[in-house]
mmCIF file of C-alpha atoms in Angstrom:
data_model
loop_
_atom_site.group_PDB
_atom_site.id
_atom_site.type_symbol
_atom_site.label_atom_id
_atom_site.label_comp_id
_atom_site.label_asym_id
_atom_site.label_seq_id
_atom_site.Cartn_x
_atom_site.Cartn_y
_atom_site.Cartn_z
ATOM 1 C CA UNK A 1 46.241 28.220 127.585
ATOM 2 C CA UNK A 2 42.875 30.470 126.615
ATOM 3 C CA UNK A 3 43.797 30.494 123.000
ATOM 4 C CA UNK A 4 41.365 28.590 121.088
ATOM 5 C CA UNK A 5 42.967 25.229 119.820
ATOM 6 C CA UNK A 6 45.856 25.133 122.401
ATOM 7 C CA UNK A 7 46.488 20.828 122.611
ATOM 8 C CA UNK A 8 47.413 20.626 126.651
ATOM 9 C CA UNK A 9 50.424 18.350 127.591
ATOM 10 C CA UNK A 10 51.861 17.901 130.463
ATOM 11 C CA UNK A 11 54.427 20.383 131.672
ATOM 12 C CA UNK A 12 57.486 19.917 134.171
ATOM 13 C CA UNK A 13 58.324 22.399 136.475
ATOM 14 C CA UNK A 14 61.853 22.462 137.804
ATOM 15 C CA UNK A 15 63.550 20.876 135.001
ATOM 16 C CA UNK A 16 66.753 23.692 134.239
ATOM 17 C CA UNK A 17 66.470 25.437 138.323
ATOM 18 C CA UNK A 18 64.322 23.798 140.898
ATOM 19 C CA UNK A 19 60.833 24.756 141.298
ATOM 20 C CA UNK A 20 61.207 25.573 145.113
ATOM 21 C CA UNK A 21 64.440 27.674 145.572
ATOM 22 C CA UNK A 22 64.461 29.301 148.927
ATOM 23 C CA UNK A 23 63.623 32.726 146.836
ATOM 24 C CA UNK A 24 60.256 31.108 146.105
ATOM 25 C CA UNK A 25 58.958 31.541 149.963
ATOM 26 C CA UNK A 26 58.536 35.179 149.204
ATOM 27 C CA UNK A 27 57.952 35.334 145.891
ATOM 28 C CA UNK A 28 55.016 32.643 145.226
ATOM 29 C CA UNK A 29 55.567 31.976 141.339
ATOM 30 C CA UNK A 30 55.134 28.559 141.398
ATOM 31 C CA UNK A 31 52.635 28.567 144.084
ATOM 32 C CA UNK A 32 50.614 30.815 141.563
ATOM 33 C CA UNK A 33 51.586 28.456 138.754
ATOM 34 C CA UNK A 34 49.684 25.783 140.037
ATOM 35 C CA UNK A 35 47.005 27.464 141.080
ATOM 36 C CA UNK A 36 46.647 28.224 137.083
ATOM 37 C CA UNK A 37 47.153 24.428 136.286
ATOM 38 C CA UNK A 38 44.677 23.341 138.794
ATOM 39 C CA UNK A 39 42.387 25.999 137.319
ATOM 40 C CA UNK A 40 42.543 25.149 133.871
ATOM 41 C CA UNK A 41 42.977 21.360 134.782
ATOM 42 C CA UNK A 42 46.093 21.305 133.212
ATOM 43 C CA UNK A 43 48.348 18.423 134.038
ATOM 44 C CA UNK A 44 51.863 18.940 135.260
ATOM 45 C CA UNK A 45 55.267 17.549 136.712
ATOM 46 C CA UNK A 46 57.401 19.139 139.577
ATOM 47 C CA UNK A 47 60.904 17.999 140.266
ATOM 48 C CA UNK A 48 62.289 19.630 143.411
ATOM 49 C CA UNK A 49 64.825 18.828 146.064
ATOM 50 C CA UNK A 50 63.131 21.145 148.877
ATOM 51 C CA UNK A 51 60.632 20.731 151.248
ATOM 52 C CA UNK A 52 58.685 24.046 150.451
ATOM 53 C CA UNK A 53 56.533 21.592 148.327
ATOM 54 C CA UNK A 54 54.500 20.703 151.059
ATOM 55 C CA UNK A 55 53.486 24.118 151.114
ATOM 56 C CA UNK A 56 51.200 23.833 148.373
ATOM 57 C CA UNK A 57 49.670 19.993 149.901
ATOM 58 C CA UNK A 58 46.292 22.279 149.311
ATOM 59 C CA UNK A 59 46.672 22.629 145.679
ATOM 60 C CA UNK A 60 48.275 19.384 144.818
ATOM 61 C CA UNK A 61 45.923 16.912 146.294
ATOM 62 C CA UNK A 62 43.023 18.066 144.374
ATOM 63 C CA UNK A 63 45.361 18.431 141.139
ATOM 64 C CA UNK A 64 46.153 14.437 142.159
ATOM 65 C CA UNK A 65 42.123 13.902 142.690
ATOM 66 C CA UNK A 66 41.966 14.288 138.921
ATOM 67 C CA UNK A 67 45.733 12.492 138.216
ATOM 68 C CA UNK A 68 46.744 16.229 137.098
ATOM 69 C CA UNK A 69 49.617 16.234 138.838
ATOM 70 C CA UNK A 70 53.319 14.157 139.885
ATOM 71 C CA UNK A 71 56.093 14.924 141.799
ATOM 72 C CA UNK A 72 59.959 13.619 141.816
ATOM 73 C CA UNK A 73 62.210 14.367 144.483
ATOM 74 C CA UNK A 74 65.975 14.656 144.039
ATOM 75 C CA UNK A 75 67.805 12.457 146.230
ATOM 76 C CA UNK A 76 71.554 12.351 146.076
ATOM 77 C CA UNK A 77 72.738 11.390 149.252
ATOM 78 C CA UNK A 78 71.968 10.041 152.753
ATOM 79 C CA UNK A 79 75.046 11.391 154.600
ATOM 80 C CA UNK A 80 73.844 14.639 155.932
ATOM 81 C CA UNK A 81 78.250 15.607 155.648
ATOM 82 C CA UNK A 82 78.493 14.790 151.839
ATOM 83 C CA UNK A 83 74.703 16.859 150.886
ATOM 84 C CA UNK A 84 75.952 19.645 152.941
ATOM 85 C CA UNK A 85 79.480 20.060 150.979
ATOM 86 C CA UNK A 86 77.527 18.848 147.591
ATOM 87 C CA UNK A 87 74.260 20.642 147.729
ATOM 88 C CA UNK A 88 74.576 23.441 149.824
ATOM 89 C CA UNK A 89 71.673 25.229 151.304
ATOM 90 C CA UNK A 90 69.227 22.391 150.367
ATOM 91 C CA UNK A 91 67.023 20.324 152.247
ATOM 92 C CA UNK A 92 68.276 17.418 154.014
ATOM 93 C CA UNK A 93 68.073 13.658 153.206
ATOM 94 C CA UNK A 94 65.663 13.079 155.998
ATOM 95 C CA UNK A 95 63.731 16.263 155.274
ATOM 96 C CA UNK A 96 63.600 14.631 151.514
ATOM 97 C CA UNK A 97 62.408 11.645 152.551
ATOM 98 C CA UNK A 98 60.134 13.100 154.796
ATOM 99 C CA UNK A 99 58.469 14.964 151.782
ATOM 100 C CA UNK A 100 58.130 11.924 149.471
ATOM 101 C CA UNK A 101 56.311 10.293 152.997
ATOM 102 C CA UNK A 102 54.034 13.020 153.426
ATOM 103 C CA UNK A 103 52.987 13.575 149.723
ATOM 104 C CA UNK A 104 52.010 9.785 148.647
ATOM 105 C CA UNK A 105 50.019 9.395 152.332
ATOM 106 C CA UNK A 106 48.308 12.894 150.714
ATOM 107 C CA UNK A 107 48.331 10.640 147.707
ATOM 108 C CA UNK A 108 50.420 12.636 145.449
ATOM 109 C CA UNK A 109 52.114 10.198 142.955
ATOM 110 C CA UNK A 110 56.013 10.678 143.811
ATOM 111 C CA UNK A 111 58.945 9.272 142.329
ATOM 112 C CA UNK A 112 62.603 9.436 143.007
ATOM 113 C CA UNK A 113 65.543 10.931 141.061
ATOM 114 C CA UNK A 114 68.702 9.689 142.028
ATOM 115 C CA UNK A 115 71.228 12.677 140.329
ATOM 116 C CA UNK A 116 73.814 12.962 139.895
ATOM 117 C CA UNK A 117 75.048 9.563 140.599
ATOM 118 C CA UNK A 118 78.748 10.872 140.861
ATOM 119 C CA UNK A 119 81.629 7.999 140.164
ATOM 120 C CA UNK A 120 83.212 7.484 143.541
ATOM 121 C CA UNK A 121 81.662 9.787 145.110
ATOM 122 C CA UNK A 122 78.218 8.746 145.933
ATOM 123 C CA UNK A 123 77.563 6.146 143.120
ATOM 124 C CA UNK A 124 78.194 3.513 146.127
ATOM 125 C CA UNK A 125 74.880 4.814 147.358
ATOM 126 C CA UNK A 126 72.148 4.084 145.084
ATOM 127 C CA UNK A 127 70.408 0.795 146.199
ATOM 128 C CA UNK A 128 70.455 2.672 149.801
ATOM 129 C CA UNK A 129 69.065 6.134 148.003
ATOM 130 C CA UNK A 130 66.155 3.418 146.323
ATOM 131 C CA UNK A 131 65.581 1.594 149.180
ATOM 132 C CA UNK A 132 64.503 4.160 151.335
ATOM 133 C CA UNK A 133 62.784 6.397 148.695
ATOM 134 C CA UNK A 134 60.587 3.213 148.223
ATOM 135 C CA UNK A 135 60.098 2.618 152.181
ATOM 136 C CA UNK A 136 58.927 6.816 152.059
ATOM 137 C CA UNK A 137 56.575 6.139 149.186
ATOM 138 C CA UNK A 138 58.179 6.532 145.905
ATOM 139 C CA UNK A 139 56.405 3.992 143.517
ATOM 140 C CA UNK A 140 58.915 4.741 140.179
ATOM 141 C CA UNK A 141 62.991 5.988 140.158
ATOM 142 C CA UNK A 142 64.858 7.149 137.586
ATOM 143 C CA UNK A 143 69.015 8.587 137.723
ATOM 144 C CA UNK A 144 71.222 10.225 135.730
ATOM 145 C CA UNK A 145 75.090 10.323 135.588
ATOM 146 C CA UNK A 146 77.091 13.533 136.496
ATOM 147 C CA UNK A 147 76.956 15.692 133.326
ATOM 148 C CA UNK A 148 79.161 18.718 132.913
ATOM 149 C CA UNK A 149 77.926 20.596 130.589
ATOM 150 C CA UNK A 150 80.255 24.359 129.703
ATOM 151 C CA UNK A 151 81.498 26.452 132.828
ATOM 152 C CA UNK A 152 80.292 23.460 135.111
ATOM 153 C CA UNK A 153 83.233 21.231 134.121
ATOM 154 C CA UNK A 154 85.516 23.651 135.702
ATOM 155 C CA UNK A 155 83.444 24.008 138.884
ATOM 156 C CA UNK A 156 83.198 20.873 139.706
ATOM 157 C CA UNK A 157 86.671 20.052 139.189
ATOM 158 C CA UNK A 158 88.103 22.789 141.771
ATOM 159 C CA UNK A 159 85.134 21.478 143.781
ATOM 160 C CA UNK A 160 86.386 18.430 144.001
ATOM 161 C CA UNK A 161 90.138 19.303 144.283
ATOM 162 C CA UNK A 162 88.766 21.016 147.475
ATOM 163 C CA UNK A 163 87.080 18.403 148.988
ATOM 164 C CA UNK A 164 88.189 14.740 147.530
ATOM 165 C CA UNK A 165 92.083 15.887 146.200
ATOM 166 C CA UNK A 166 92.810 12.010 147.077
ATOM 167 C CA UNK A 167 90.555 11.459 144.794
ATOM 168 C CA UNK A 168 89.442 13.969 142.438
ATOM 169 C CA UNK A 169 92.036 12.502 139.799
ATOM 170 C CA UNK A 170 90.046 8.665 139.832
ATOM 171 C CA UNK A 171 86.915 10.385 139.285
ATOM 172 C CA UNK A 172 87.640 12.627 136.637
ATOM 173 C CA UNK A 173 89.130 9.771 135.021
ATOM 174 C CA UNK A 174 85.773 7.670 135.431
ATOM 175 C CA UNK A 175 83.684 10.564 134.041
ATOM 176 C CA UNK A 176 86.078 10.857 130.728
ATOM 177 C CA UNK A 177 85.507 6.857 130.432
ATOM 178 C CA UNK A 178 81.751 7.241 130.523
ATOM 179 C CA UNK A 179 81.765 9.923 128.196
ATOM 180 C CA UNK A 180 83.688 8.948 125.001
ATOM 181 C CA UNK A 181 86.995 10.229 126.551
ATOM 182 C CA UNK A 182 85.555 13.969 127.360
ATOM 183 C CA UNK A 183 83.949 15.126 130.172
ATOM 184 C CA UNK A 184 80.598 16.034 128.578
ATOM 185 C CA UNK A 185 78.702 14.209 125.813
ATOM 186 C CA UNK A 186 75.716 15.895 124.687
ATOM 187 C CA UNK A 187 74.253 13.649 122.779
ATOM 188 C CA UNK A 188 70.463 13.433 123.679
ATOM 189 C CA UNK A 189 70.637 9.200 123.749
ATOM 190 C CA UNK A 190 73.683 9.175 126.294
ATOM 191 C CA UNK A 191 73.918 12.379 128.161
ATOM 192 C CA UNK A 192 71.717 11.207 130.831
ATOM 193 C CA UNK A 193 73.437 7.420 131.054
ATOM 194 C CA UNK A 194 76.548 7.635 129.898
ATOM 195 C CA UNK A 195 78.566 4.457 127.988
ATOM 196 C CA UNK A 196 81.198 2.469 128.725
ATOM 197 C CA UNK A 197 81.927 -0.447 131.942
ATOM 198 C CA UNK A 198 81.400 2.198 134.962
ATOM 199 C CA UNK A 199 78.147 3.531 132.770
ATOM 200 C CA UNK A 200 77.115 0.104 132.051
ATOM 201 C CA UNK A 201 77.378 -0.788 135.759
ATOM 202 C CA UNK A 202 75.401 1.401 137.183
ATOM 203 C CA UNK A 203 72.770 0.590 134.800
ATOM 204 C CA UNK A 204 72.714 -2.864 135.567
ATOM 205 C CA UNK A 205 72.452 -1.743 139.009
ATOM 206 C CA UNK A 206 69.863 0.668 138.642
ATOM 207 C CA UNK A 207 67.709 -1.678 136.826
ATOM 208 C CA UNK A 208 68.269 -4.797 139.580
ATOM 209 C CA UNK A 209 67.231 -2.577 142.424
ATOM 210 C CA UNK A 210 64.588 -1.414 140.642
ATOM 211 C CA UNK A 211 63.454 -5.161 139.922
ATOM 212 C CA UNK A 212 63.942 -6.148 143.463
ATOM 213 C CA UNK A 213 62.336 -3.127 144.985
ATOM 214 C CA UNK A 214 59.059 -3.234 142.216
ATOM 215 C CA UNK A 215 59.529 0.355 141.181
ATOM 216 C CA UNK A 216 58.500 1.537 137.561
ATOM 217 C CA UNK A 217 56.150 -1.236 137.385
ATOM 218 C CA UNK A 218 53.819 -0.302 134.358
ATOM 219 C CA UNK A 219 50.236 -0.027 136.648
ATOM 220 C CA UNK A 220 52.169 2.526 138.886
ATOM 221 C CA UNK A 221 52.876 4.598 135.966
ATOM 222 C CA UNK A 222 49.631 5.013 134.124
ATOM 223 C CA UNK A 223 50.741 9.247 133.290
ATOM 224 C CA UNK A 224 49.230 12.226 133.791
ATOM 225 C CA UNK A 225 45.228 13.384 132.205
ATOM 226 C CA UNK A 226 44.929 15.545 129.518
ATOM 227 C CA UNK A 227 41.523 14.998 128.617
ATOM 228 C CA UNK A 228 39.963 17.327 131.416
ATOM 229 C CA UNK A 229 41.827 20.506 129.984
ATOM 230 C CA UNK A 230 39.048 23.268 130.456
ATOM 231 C CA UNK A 231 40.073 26.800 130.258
ATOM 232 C CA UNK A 232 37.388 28.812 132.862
ATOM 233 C CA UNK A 233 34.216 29.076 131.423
ATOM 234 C CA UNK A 234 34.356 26.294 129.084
ATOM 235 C CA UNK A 235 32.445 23.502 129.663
ATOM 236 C CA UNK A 236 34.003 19.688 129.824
ATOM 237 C CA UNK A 237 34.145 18.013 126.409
ATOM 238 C CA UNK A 238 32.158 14.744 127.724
ATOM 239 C CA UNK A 239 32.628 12.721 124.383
#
């Protein structure tokens, strides 16, 4: 970020492993992350499904102050049974929706990310997941169908033959539908969506709640600031 002619844009933090794994109580890294960002004025995105990220309230309000900073939360279930079997070891829904509340009364932008919206499995939940993601303070959603990328495939399949064997076949068979008759498409305009009816459908669905429940409206979403980029010592380009 100090060398001369670096062009700023925004960067997301918990995109491949989330930004607040339990490991990051000790260790800090993204705690000391932002205070770079916030330093440089730097704008960024977190995407997290803990609640450490009220932690660092201190060093995201001001980075909000200056519209420097966003935050989505992961939200995949509200049955405390099904996030316990399907996300181990991670915060719970009310804990989640506790941390979108707390952030936008701070007023941290937050958004929602339903994902993954799995076929039969919790699909049936996503007006709920929206509703009360917009009650806690989210102002803009977004979701993405299961993807099973490599070794995951595998996983997930003896996951669910351990916990859904009723009906692990149904779903598998609703994944290979969405995805061109494989389990995993990568293709960067459908991995995220999927195609096909059960795709379709929960696009339409997506899109109605969204409409009913005025998320992603396009004054909520005006993006993040680069224009106040300023490594230390430099002064503010006021042109």
């Amino acid at each position: 970020m100090s060398r001369p002619g670096y062009v700023p844009q925004p960067i997301a933090l918990g995109i491949n492993t989330d930004a607040y794994q339990p490991l990051e109580r000790e260790q800090r890294l993204t705690r000391q992350a932002l205070e770079i960002l916030l330093r440089f004025r730097h704008p960024v995105h977190l995407i997290t499904k803990g609640s450490l990220v009220l932690r660092d309230l201190d060093l995201l309000v001001p980075l909000a102050e200056q519209r420097l900073v966003s935050v989505a939360v992961s939200l995949t279930t509200l049955d405390d049974e099904l996030k316990r079997i399907m996300e181990p070891r991670t915060a719970s829904p009310t804990a989640r929706l506790r941390v979108l509340r707390t952030l936008h009364e701070a007023g941290v932008p937050v958004s929602v990310m339903c994902a993954p919206m799995i076929p039969m499995i919790n699909d049936m939940e996503l007006e709920r997941l929206l509703e009360a993601a917009r009650e806690a303070g989210a102002r803009s959603a977004g979701y993405v169908l299961l993807r099973l990328p490599h070794e995951i495939a595998t996983l997930f399949e003896a996951w669910l033959e351990e916990h859904f064997p009723q009906r692990a076949a149904h779903v598998m068979s609703l994944i290979r539908q969405s995805r061109g008759g494989k389990v995993y498409d990568s293709r960067f305009g459908s991995r995220m969506r999927g195609e096909g009816q059960f795709a379709q459908l929960l696009a339409q669905r997506f899109q109605l709640a969204c409409k009913r429940l005025g998320y992603n409206r396009r004054e909520q979403n005006q993006g993040l600031d680069c224009s106040l980029f300023a490594p230390p010592g430099q002064q503010l380009n006021l042109l």
